[in-house]
Coordinates of C-alpha atoms and ligand atoms in Angstrom, one line a residue:
M1 CA 234.9 120.2 52.7
R2 CA 231.2 120.7 52.7
V3 CA 229.1 121.6 49.7
R4 CA 225.7 123.1 49.8
F5 CA 223.6 123.7 46.8
W6 CA 221.7 127.0 46.6
G7 CA 220.8 126.9 42.9
T8 CA 220.8 123.9 40.6
R9 CA 218.9 125.1 37.5
G10 CA 220.5 126.0 34.2
S11 CA 219.7 128.9 31.9
L12 CA 216.6 130.3 33.6
P13 CA 215.0 130.3 37.1
T14 CA 212.0 128.0 37.1
P15 CA 210.1 128.2 40.4
G16 CA 206.9 126.3 40.5
P17 CA 205.1 123.2 41.7
T18 CA 206.9 120.9 39.2
T19 CA 210.4 121.9 40.4
V20 CA 210.0 122.1 44.2
R21 CA 212.1 119.1 45.0
Y22 CA 215.2 119.8 42.8
G23 CA 214.8 123.5 42.9
G24 CA 214.2 126.4 40.5
N25 CA 217.0 128.8 41.3
T26 CA 220.0 129.1 38.9
S27 CA 223.5 128.0 39.6
C28 CA 225.0 128.7 43.0
L29 CA 226.8 126.5 45.5
E30 CA 228.6 127.1 48.8
V31 CA 231.8 125.3 49.8
T32 CA 233.2 125.4 53.3
S33 CA 236.7 124.3 53.8
S34 CA 238.3 122.5 56.7
S35 CA 239.5 125.8 58.1
N36 CA 236.1 127.3 57.6
A37 CA 237.0 129.4 54.5
L38 CA 233.9 130.4 52.6
I39 CA 234.0 129.8 48.8
I40 CA 230.9 130.4 46.7
I41 CA 230.8 129.1 43.2
D42 CA 228.6 131.0 40.7
C43 CA 226.1 133.7 41.4
G44 CA 222.8 132.6 39.9
T45 CA 219.5 133.5 41.6
G46 CA 220.3 130.9 44.4
I47 CA 222.9 133.3 45.9
R48 CA 220.0 135.5 47.2
L49 CA 218.9 133.0 49.8
L50 CA 222.6 132.1 50.6
G51 CA 223.2 135.8 51.3
Q52 CA 220.3 136.0 53.7
D53 CA 221.4 132.8 55.3
L54 CA 225.0 134.1 55.8
L55 CA 223.8 137.3 57.4
A56 CA 221.6 135.3 59.8
R57 CA 224.4 132.9 60.6
Q58 CA 227.1 135.5 61.2
R59 CA 227.0 138.8 62.9
T60 CA 230.6 139.8 62.4
P61 CA 231.9 141.2 59.1
L62 CA 231.9 138.5 56.4
R63 CA 234.9 137.5 54.4
G64 CA 234.4 135.3 51.4
H65 CA 235.6 134.2 48.0
I66 CA 233.4 133.8 44.9
L67 CA 234.5 131.8 41.9
I68 CA 232.5 132.6 38.8
S69 CA 232.6 129.9 36.1
H70 CA 231.6 132.4 33.4
T71 CA 229.5 135.5 33.0
H72 CA 226.4 134.0 31.2
W73 CA 223.4 135.4 32.9
D74 CA 222.3 132.3 34.8
H75 CA 225.7 132.4 36.6
I76 CA 225.8 136.1 37.7
Q77 CA 222.2 137.3 37.8
G78 CA 221.9 136.9 41.6
I79 CA 224.8 139.4 42.3
P80 CA 222.6 142.5 42.6
F81 CA 220.5 140.6 45.2
F82 CA 223.3 139.3 47.3
A83 CA 222.8 141.2 50.6
P84 CA 226.3 140.7 52.0
F85 CA 227.6 142.9 49.1
F86 CA 225.7 145.9 50.6
T87 CA 227.2 145.8 54.1
P88 CA 230.2 147.9 54.8
G89 CA 233.0 146.0 56.5
N90 CA 232.4 142.8 54.4
E91 CA 235.2 141.8 52.1
W92 CA 234.8 139.7 49.0
D93 CA 237.2 138.4 46.4
L94 CA 235.7 137.6 43.0
Y95 CA 237.4 135.3 40.6
A96 CA 236.6 134.6 37.0
P97 CA 238.3 133.8 33.7
K98 CA 240.1 136.7 32.2
G99 CA 238.1 137.8 29.1
V100 CA 239.5 139.1 25.9
H101 CA 237.4 142.2 25.4
R102 CA 236.0 143.3 28.7
S103 CA 237.2 143.1 32.3
L104 CA 235.2 141.1 34.9
R105 CA 234.2 144.3 36.6
D106 CA 232.9 145.9 33.3
T107 CA 230.9 142.8 32.6
L108 CA 229.3 142.8 36.0
E109 CA 228.7 146.5 35.9
G110 CA 226.8 146.0 32.6
Q111 CA 224.0 144.1 34.2
M112 CA 223.7 146.8 36.9
Q113 CA 223.3 149.8 34.6
Y114 CA 220.4 152.1 35.5
S115 CA 218.2 150.7 32.8
Y116 CA 218.4 147.3 34.4
F117 CA 218.9 147.9 38.1
P118 CA 218.7 150.9 40.5
V119 CA 221.9 150.3 42.5
Q120 CA 225.3 150.6 40.8
L121 CA 228.3 148.3 41.3
D122 CA 230.2 151.2 42.8
D123 CA 227.6 151.8 45.4
L124 CA 227.9 148.4 47.0
G125 CA 229.0 148.9 50.6
A126 CA 231.3 145.9 50.9
R127 CA 234.9 145.9 49.7
I128 CA 235.1 143.8 46.5
R129 CA 238.3 142.8 44.8
Y130 CA 238.3 141.4 41.3
H131 CA 240.7 138.7 40.2
E132 CA 241.0 137.6 36.6
L133 CA 242.4 134.1 36.1
V134 CA 244.0 132.0 33.4
E135 CA 244.4 128.3 33.5
G136 CA 246.5 127.2 36.4
T137 CA 246.4 126.8 40.2
F138 CA 246.1 129.2 43.1
E139 CA 245.2 129.0 46.8
I140 CA 242.4 130.3 49.0
A141 CA 243.1 129.6 52.6
D142 CA 243.6 125.8 52.9
V143 CA 242.1 125.1 49.5
T144 CA 244.2 124.6 46.4
I145 CA 242.2 125.5 43.3
R146 CA 242.9 124.5 39.8
T147 CA 241.2 126.1 36.8
H148 CA 240.5 124.4 33.5
Y149 CA 238.8 125.8 30.3
L150 CA 235.5 124.1 29.5
N151 CA 233.9 123.8 26.1
H152 CA 231.2 126.5 26.1
P153 CA 230.3 129.5 23.9
A154 CA 231.6 131.9 26.6
L155 CA 235.0 131.7 28.2
T156 CA 234.3 129.2 31.0
F157 CA 236.3 127.7 33.8
G158 CA 235.8 124.4 35.7
Y159 CA 237.2 124.6 39.2
R160 CA 238.9 121.8 41.0
L161 CA 239.1 122.3 44.8
E162 CA 241.5 120.3 47.0
C163 CA 241.6 120.5 50.7
E164 CA 243.1 118.1 53.2
G165 CA 243.1 115.3 50.6
A166 CA 239.5 115.8 49.6
T167 CA 238.7 116.8 46.0
I168 CA 235.6 118.5 44.5
V169 CA 235.3 119.5 40.9
Y170 CA 232.7 121.9 39.6
A171 CA 232.4 121.6 35.8
S172 CA 229.2 123.2 34.6
D173 CA 228.4 124.6 31.2
H174 CA 230.6 122.2 29.2
E175 CA 229.8 120.4 25.9
P176 CA 231.6 117.3 24.8
H177 CA 234.4 118.3 22.4
A178 CA 233.7 115.1 20.4
R179 CA 230.0 115.1 19.7
D180 CA 230.0 111.3 19.4
L181 CA 230.8 111.1 23.1
A182 CA 227.4 112.7 23.9
N183 CA 225.9 109.2 24.0
G184 CA 228.5 108.1 26.5
R185 CA 230.2 105.7 24.2
G186 CA 233.5 105.9 22.3
D187 CA 237.1 106.6 22.9
I188 CA 237.9 109.6 25.1
V189 CA 240.7 111.4 23.3
G190 CA 242.1 114.9 22.8
E191 CA 240.5 117.7 24.7
D192 CA 237.9 115.3 26.2
L193 CA 240.8 113.3 27.6
Q194 CA 242.2 116.5 29.1
H195 CA 238.8 117.2 30.6
C196 CA 238.8 113.7 32.0
Q197 CA 242.2 114.3 33.6
F198 CA 240.9 117.5 35.2
L199 CA 238.2 115.3 36.9
S200 CA 240.6 112.6 37.7
G201 CA 240.2 110.8 41.0
A202 CA 237.8 113.4 42.5
D203 CA 235.7 112.5 45.5
L204 CA 232.8 114.5 44.0
V205 CA 232.3 115.9 40.6
I206 CA 229.4 118.4 40.1
H207 CA 228.9 118.2 36.4
D208 CA 226.7 119.8 33.8
A209 CA 224.1 117.3 32.6
Q210 CA 221.5 119.5 31.1
F211 CA 220.5 117.2 28.3
T212 CA 220.1 113.4 27.7
A213 CA 221.8 111.7 24.8
E214 CA 218.4 111.4 23.1
E215 CA 217.8 115.2 23.3
Y216 CA 221.3 116.2 22.3
P217 CA 221.0 116.1 18.5
Q218 CA 218.7 119.1 18.8
K219 CA 221.0 120.9 21.2
I220 CA 224.4 120.6 19.5
G221 CA 226.5 123.7 20.0
W222 CA 224.5 125.0 23.0
G223 CA 227.5 124.3 25.2
H224 CA 226.1 121.6 27.5
S225 CA 226.7 118.0 28.4
T226 CA 224.5 115.0 28.4
V227 CA 224.0 112.8 31.4
E228 CA 225.6 110.0 29.5
Y229 CA 228.8 112.0 28.7
A230 CA 229.1 113.2 32.4
L231 CA 228.9 109.6 33.6
A232 CA 231.3 108.2 31.0
L233 CA 233.9 110.8 31.7
C234 CA 233.6 110.5 35.5
R235 CA 233.8 106.8 35.3
A236 CA 236.9 106.9 33.1
A237 CA 238.3 109.5 35.6
N238 CA 237.8 107.2 38.6
V239 CA 235.5 109.6 40.2
K240 CA 233.7 108.4 43.4
R241 CA 230.5 110.4 43.2
V242 CA 229.0 112.4 40.4
C243 CA 226.3 115.0 41.0
L244 CA 224.4 116.1 37.9
T245 CA 223.5 119.8 37.8
H246 CA 222.5 122.7 35.5
H247 CA 219.1 121.0 35.2
D248 CA 217.2 122.0 32.0
P249 CA 214.5 124.6 32.7
S250 CA 212.0 122.3 31.0
R251 CA 212.8 119.3 33.2
D252 CA 210.4 118.7 36.0
D253 CA 211.1 116.8 39.3
D254 CA 209.7 113.5 37.9
G255 CA 211.8 113.8 34.8
L256 CA 214.9 114.2 37.0
D257 CA 213.9 111.2 39.1
R258 CA 213.8 109.1 36.0
I259 CA 217.2 110.4 34.8
V260 CA 218.8 109.6 38.2
A261 CA 217.1 106.1 38.3
K262 CA 218.3 105.3 34.8
A263 CA 221.8 106.6 35.5
R264 CA 222.1 104.6 38.7
A265 CA 220.9 101.4 37.0
G266 CA 223.6 102.0 34.3
A267 CA 226.2 102.7 36.9
Q268 CA 225.6 99.4 38.7
D269 CA 226.2 97.4 35.5
A270 CA 229.6 98.8 34.8
A271 CA 232.9 99.0 36.6
P272 CA 234.3 101.0 38.4
E273 CA 231.4 101.7 40.7
I274 CA 230.2 105.3 40.8
E275 CA 227.6 106.9 43.0
V276 CA 225.1 109.1 41.0
L277 CA 223.2 112.0 42.4
A278 CA 221.3 115.0 41.0
A279 CA 221.9 118.4 42.7
I280 CA 219.0 119.3 45.0
E281 CA 218.6 122.9 46.0
G282 CA 219.2 123.2 49.8
S283 CA 221.0 119.8 50.1
A284 CA 224.5 119.5 51.4
I285 CA 227.3 116.9 50.9
T286 CA 230.3 116.6 53.2
I287 CA 233.5 115.1 51.7
E288 CA 236.1 113.6 54.0
G289 CA 239.6 113.8 52.7
D290 CA 242.2 111.1 52.4
R291 CA 245.2 112.7 53.9
Q292 CA 247.6 110.3 52.2
R293 CA 246.4 111.7 48.9
R294 CA 246.9 115.2 50.0
R295 CA 248.0 117.5 47.2
S296 CA 248.9 114.6 45.0
T297 CA 246.6 115.3 42.2
A298 CA 246.3 119.1 42.2
H299 CA 249.8 119.7 40.9
D300 CA 251.1 118.4 37.7
E301 CA 254.1 119.6 35.7
T302 CA 252.0 121.6 33.3
A303 CA 250.3 123.6 36.0
V304 CA 251.2 127.3 36.1
P305 CA 250.3 129.7 38.8
A306 CA 247.0 131.4 38.0
A307 CA 247.9 134.3 40.2
V308 CA 251.5 134.7 41.3
G309 CA 252.5 135.9 44.7
L310 CA 256.0 137.2 45.0
G311 CA 256.1 137.6 48.8
D312 CA 258.1 140.6 50.0
P313 CA 261.1 140.7 47.6
L314 CA 263.9 143.3 47.5
I315 CA 266.1 144.0 44.5
V316 CA 269.5 145.6 44.8
L317 CA 270.2 147.4 41.6
D318 CA 273.6 148.7 40.6
V319 CA 273.1 149.9 37.0
T320 CA 274.3 153.3 35.8
D321 CA 272.9 153.1 32.3
R322 CA 269.9 155.4 32.7
L323 CA 267.6 153.8 30.2
A324 CA 268.3 150.2 31.5
S325 CA 267.9 151.2 35.1
D326 CA 264.7 153.1 34.5
T327 CA 263.2 150.2 32.6
L328 CA 264.1 147.9 35.4
L329 CA 262.7 150.2 38.1
N330 CA 259.4 150.4 36.1
A331 CA 259.3 146.7 35.8
A332 CA 259.8 146.2 39.6
Y333 CA 257.3 148.9 40.5
A334 CA 254.7 147.2 38.3
D335 CA 254.9 144.2 40.6
Q336 CA 255.3 146.4 43.8
I337 CA 258.8 145.1 44.3
K338 CA 261.1 147.2 46.5
V339 CA 264.3 148.3 44.8
L340 CA 267.4 149.6 46.5
E341 CA 269.5 151.6 44.1
A342 CA 273.2 151.3 44.7
R343 CA 275.8 153.4 42.9
S344 CA 278.8 151.2 43.4
Q345 CA 279.8 147.7 44.4
E346 CA 280.6 149.0 47.9
E347 CA 277.0 150.2 48.2
V348 CA 275.8 146.8 47.1
V349 CA 277.9 145.2 49.9
Q350 CA 276.5 147.7 52.3
A351 CA 272.9 146.9 51.3
I352 CA 273.4 143.2 51.6
G353 CA 274.7 143.8 55.2
E354 CA 271.4 145.3 56.1
K355 CA 268.9 142.9 54.5
T356 CA 269.4 139.9 52.3
P357 CA 268.1 140.9 48.8
S358 CA 266.1 138.5 46.7
L359 CA 267.9 139.6 43.6
I360 CA 271.1 141.5 42.7
I361 CA 271.3 143.2 39.3
L362 CA 274.7 144.4 38.2
E363 CA 276.0 146.0 35.0
R364 CA 278.9 145.1 32.7
K365 CA 280.1 148.4 31.2
Q366 CA 283.4 149.9 30.1
G367 CA 285.0 152.0 32.9
R368 CA 283.1 150.2 35.7
P369 CA 284.5 147.4 37.9
D370 CA 284.0 143.9 36.6
P371 CA 280.7 142.5 37.8
L372 CA 281.8 139.0 37.2
Q373 CA 284.7 139.2 39.6
F374 CA 282.3 140.8 42.1
C375 CA 279.8 138.0 41.6
A376 CA 282.5 135.4 42.1
N377 CA 283.3 137.1 45.5
L378 CA 279.6 136.9 46.5
R379 CA 279.6 133.2 45.7
A380 CA 282.5 132.6 48.0
H381 CA 280.6 133.8 51.0
E382 CA 278.0 131.7 52.8
A383 CA 275.5 134.5 53.2
T384 CA 275.5 135.6 49.6
R385 CA 276.1 132.2 47.9
D386 CA 272.5 131.7 46.8
I387 CA 271.3 135.1 45.9
P388 CA 270.5 135.3 42.2
V389 CA 272.8 137.7 40.4
I390 CA 271.8 139.2 37.0
V391 CA 274.2 141.0 34.7
V392 CA 273.0 143.7 32.3
A393 CA 275.2 143.8 29.3
D394 CA 275.3 144.4 25.5
T395 CA 276.3 140.8 24.8
E396 CA 276.2 137.7 26.7
D397 CA 279.4 136.0 27.9
P398 CA 278.1 132.6 29.0
E399 CA 281.3 130.8 29.8
A400 CA 282.8 133.5 32.0
G401 CA 279.4 134.1 33.5
T402 CA 278.9 130.5 34.5
A403 CA 282.4 130.4 36.0
A404 CA 281.7 133.5 38.1
G405 CA 278.3 132.1 39.2
V406 CA 276.2 134.6 37.3
T407 CA 272.5 133.5 37.4
D408 CA 271.4 135.1 34.2
W409 CA 272.1 137.8 31.6
L410 CA 269.8 140.6 30.6
I411 CA 270.8 141.9 27.2
R412 CA 270.2 145.5 26.2
P413 CA 267.9 146.9 24.9
F414 CA 264.9 145.4 26.7
S415 CA 261.4 146.6 27.5
S416 CA 259.8 147.0 30.9
A417 CA 257.4 144.1 30.1
Y418 CA 260.4 141.8 29.2
A419 CA 262.3 142.9 32.3
R420 CA 259.2 142.3 34.5
T421 CA 258.8 138.8 33.2
R422 CA 262.4 138.0 33.7
I423 CA 262.4 139.4 37.3
R424 CA 259.4 137.4 38.1
A425 CA 261.0 134.2 36.8
W426 CA 264.2 134.9 38.7
L427 CA 262.3 135.6 42.0
L428 CA 260.2 132.5 41.6
R429 CA 263.3 130.6 40.5
T430 CA 261.5 129.3 37.5
R431 CA 262.6 129.1 33.9
I432 CA 261.8 132.0 31.7
R433 CA 259.5 130.9 28.9
W434 CA 259.5 133.8 26.5
A435 CA 261.7 134.1 23.5
R436 CA 262.0 137.6 22.0
P437 CA 261.8 137.2 18.2
P438 CA 265.2 137.4 16.5
L439 CA 265.8 139.7 13.5
P440 CA 265.6 138.0 10.1
P441 CA 268.8 138.2 8.0
D442 CA 267.2 140.4 5.3
E443 CA 265.7 142.8 7.9
E444 CA 266.8 146.1 6.2
Q445 CA 265.6 144.9 2.8
R446 CA 262.4 143.6 4.3
L447 CA 261.7 147.0 6.0
A448 CA 262.5 148.9 2.8
T449 CA 259.9 146.7 1.0
L450 CA 257.3 147.2 3.8
H451 CA 257.8 151.0 3.9
S452 CA 257.6 151.2 0.1
L453 CA 254.0 150.0 0.3
N454 CA 253.1 153.3 2.1
I455 CA 250.5 151.4 4.0
L456 CA 251.7 151.8 7.6
D457 CA 249.4 154.0 9.7
T458 CA 246.8 154.4 6.9
P459 CA 243.1 154.1 7.9
A460 CA 241.3 150.8 7.9
E461 CA 240.0 149.6 4.5
Q462 CA 237.1 147.2 3.7
R463 CA 239.3 145.2 1.3
F464 CA 241.4 144.0 4.3
D465 CA 238.7 144.1 6.9
R466 CA 236.5 141.7 4.9
L467 CA 239.3 139.2 4.8
T468 CA 240.0 139.2 8.5
R469 CA 236.2 139.0 9.1
L470 CA 236.2 136.0 6.8
A471 CA 239.2 134.4 8.6
A472 CA 237.6 134.9 12.0
A473 CA 234.4 133.2 10.8
I474 CA 236.1 130.3 9.1
F475 CA 238.1 129.4 12.1
A476 CA 235.5 130.5 14.7
V477 CA 238.1 132.6 16.5
P478 CA 237.6 135.9 18.3
V479 CA 240.6 137.6 16.7
A480 CA 242.0 137.8 13.1
L481 CA 244.7 140.2 12.0
V482 CA 246.6 141.5 9.1
S483 CA 249.8 142.3 11.0
L484 CA 252.7 144.1 9.4
V485 CA 256.0 143.8 11.3
D486 CA 257.7 147.1 11.4
R487 CA 261.2 147.9 13.0
E488 CA 260.0 148.0 16.6
R489 CA 256.3 147.2 16.4
Q490 CA 253.7 145.2 14.7
W491 CA 251.0 147.4 13.1
F492 CA 247.6 146.0 12.2
K493 CA 246.2 147.0 8.8
S494 CA 243.1 145.2 9.9
A495 CA 242.2 143.9 13.3
H496 CA 239.0 141.9 13.7
G497 CA 238.1 141.5 17.3
L498 CA 240.9 143.7 18.7
E499 CA 240.9 147.4 19.5
A500 CA 244.6 147.9 19.5
R501 CA 246.1 148.9 16.2
Q502 CA 249.7 148.0 17.1
A503 CA 251.8 146.1 19.6
P504 CA 255.5 145.9 20.5
R505 CA 257.5 143.6 18.2
E506 CA 259.1 142.0 21.2
T507 CA 255.8 140.3 22.2
S508 CA 254.7 139.7 18.7
F509 CA 254.0 136.1 17.5
C510 CA 254.0 137.4 14.0
A511 CA 257.6 138.5 14.2
H512 CA 258.5 134.8 14.8
A513 CA 256.6 133.8 11.7
V514 CA 258.4 136.5 9.7
V515 CA 261.8 135.0 10.7
A516 CA 260.6 131.5 9.9
R517 CA 259.1 132.6 6.6
E518 CA 256.5 129.8 7.0
L519 CA 253.2 129.2 8.7
L520 CA 253.6 129.4 12.5
L521 CA 251.2 127.3 14.4
V522 CA 251.0 127.5 18.2
P523 CA 248.3 125.2 19.4
D524 CA 248.7 126.1 23.1
A525 CA 251.0 129.1 24.0
L526 CA 251.1 128.1 27.7
A527 CA 252.7 124.8 26.6
D528 CA 255.2 126.5 24.3
D529 CA 258.6 127.7 25.8
R530 CA 258.8 130.5 23.3
F531 CA 255.5 132.1 24.4
A532 CA 254.3 130.9 27.8
D533 CA 255.6 133.9 29.7
N534 CA 254.9 136.4 26.9
P535 CA 252.8 139.2 28.4
E536 CA 250.2 138.7 25.6
V537 CA 249.8 135.2 26.9
S538 CA 250.1 135.6 30.6
G539 CA 248.2 138.9 30.5
G540 CA 247.2 141.3 27.7
A541 CA 245.2 139.5 25.1
R542 CA 245.5 136.1 26.9
A543 CA 246.3 134.5 23.6
R544 CA 246.4 130.7 23.9
F545 CA 246.2 129.7 20.2
Y546 CA 248.0 131.4 17.3
A547 CA 248.2 130.5 13.6
G548 CA 250.0 133.0 11.4
C549 CA 250.6 132.7 7.7
P550 CA 253.5 134.9 6.3
L551 CA 252.7 137.6 3.8
F552 CA 255.2 138.1 1.0
V553 CA 255.8 141.1 -1.2
G554 CA 258.4 140.0 -3.7
R555 CA 260.9 138.1 -1.7
S556 CA 260.3 140.0 1.5
C557 CA 258.1 138.7 4.3
V558 CA 256.4 141.8 5.6
G559 CA 253.9 140.4 8.1
T560 CA 251.2 137.8 8.6
L561 CA 247.6 137.0 8.3
C562 CA 246.9 135.5 11.7
V563 CA 244.1 134.1 13.8
L564 CA 244.1 134.0 17.6
D565 CA 242.0 132.4 20.3
V566 CA 242.0 132.5 24.1
R567 CA 241.7 128.7 24.3
P568 CA 244.0 126.0 23.0
R569 CA 243.1 124.7 19.5
H570 CA 244.3 122.5 16.7
L571 CA 244.1 123.1 12.9
S572 CA 243.5 120.3 10.5
L573 CA 245.4 120.2 7.2
D574 CA 242.3 121.5 5.4
Q575 CA 242.1 124.4 7.7
I576 CA 245.8 125.2 7.2
G577 CA 245.1 125.3 3.5
L578 CA 242.2 127.7 4.0
L579 CA 244.4 130.0 6.1
K580 CA 247.0 130.1 3.3
D581 CA 244.2 130.8 0.8
V582 CA 243.0 133.8 2.7
A583 CA 246.6 135.0 3.2
G584 CA 247.0 134.7 -0.6
L585 CA 244.1 137.2 -1.0
V586 CA 245.7 139.6 1.5
E587 CA 249.0 139.4 -0.4
R588 CA 247.1 140.3 -3.6
E589 CA 245.6 143.4 -1.9
L590 CA 249.0 144.4 -0.5
Q591 CA 250.6 144.2 -3.9
Q592 CA 247.8 146.0 -5.8
G593 CA 248.1 149.0 -3.5
E594 CA 245.4 151.3 -2.2
G595 CA 242.2 151.9 -4.1
Q596 CA 242.8 149.2 -6.7
T597 CA 240.0 146.9 -5.7
K598 CA 237.7 149.1 -3.8
T599 CA 234.1 148.3 -4.3
Ligands
ZN601 ZN1 224.6 128.1 32.5
ZN602 ZN1 226.6 129.3 30.1

């Protein structure tokens, strides 16, 4: 892979005589893979010259990929000036972390409104596709890319690129999780250790080093690393070369020279050896891969696909229950999966004869031939031995199912979102990691209590909104809810940071807390078998962290006060205590009823 720097400055472009050597343009770099795939990382002002260079280099339509670390201005402000976006025939794929409130497209559109810029996003001539990512891995041509959340005020990704055994990591706009590590000393633990693992063994790490340890005490919370932190983590991660970037706008060329000289002197004294560079606008670095190491570090067991490709699957469906089959059809269409509807087992056999399906879905129902016997017959034949067979039923019959070779059961009723997740899991032959919440034993009594409050579907009230606002501020999370779990939905009496007023019970974290009747803490939903495939985690709100404290009215648990974040988090015992305190205040409001404490 070859890396070329087009913008190395953080925060603000700083052209001028004191920045000529390291450069004044904001973040942008170009990566060319072994197979010549073009990957651009970040779109600061440096992308303008890259665009002109690309047009000069290549006469044929351009095809490229752009990875955006986050949508702070210094990482996207060059987009309106990137000439290859204006040429019809060019094709670009844009990737960025999936935000909570706005889509990538909306965010980019914002900086091109008429009051800021004369050309609108829709008027760009090139074809642009937007991809919103979560933590995981995906591929562009011969490059495997892994994303990892960084510690920054905006939702930010680091990108790890692996190609033919060569590894480059781009980790800009990241602050040490443990502030003590800013001086480069101390034990690397917790989330800093995870960051270290993300850098692990890379041939080149391009790392945020906006500040020095000396400057850091005045810059705490700004979301940036120190030179000392970048070096300490890269050394611990056995990185071969570290390239410091996101240079502070106030740093002149001589200042950067001094930083590099000092870092190199420090690097010589300690083992393991590490080469230190500072990113220079216009410079290029070529990384030769070690083929032995190929793909050894990109994949670990916790990696989940950032974008899932299902190939060209075909489902043969033999389900007469209208509701169930419609739900399954919707689920399949949502993923553009072809479905062949059969009306009998004979038609299933006929369909198999024409093309091997990826999945067969049968139905166990009174008055219809036994699907288990049919499944056992399929298993007896070479051609159909391995096709996954799913049985839709009212109850599971695991023993008989296993004996007949049934792959899995789908129990009625189920939603389209649930069916879709299951279908994906079956097609990808992965485990489903989404548990629908069970019903609590006192469900009817609980619902009677909830309904007797006469609170469902009432307008928002300050007395609740101020408590969710408070909870969001205490835990520094984007979302805090007073969530009431109704028969088939959770309804939000107050929703700080969320536009929706309700969500299906099936995807609800709170419904799990209501069954448990105690505080439910999910530090990282992607690492939790109950929630990893939940659409609110894999899509929707992209929830990664959840803490919900049950709300009781009498002996009935009616819902929760909960806080959510899009990044993994932990709560200390003190914080758990605070969450319970706020939940106590919400309970008091629920019990007092409307209007009692209005101010
Ligand atoms: Zn930045
Ligand atoms: Zn930033």
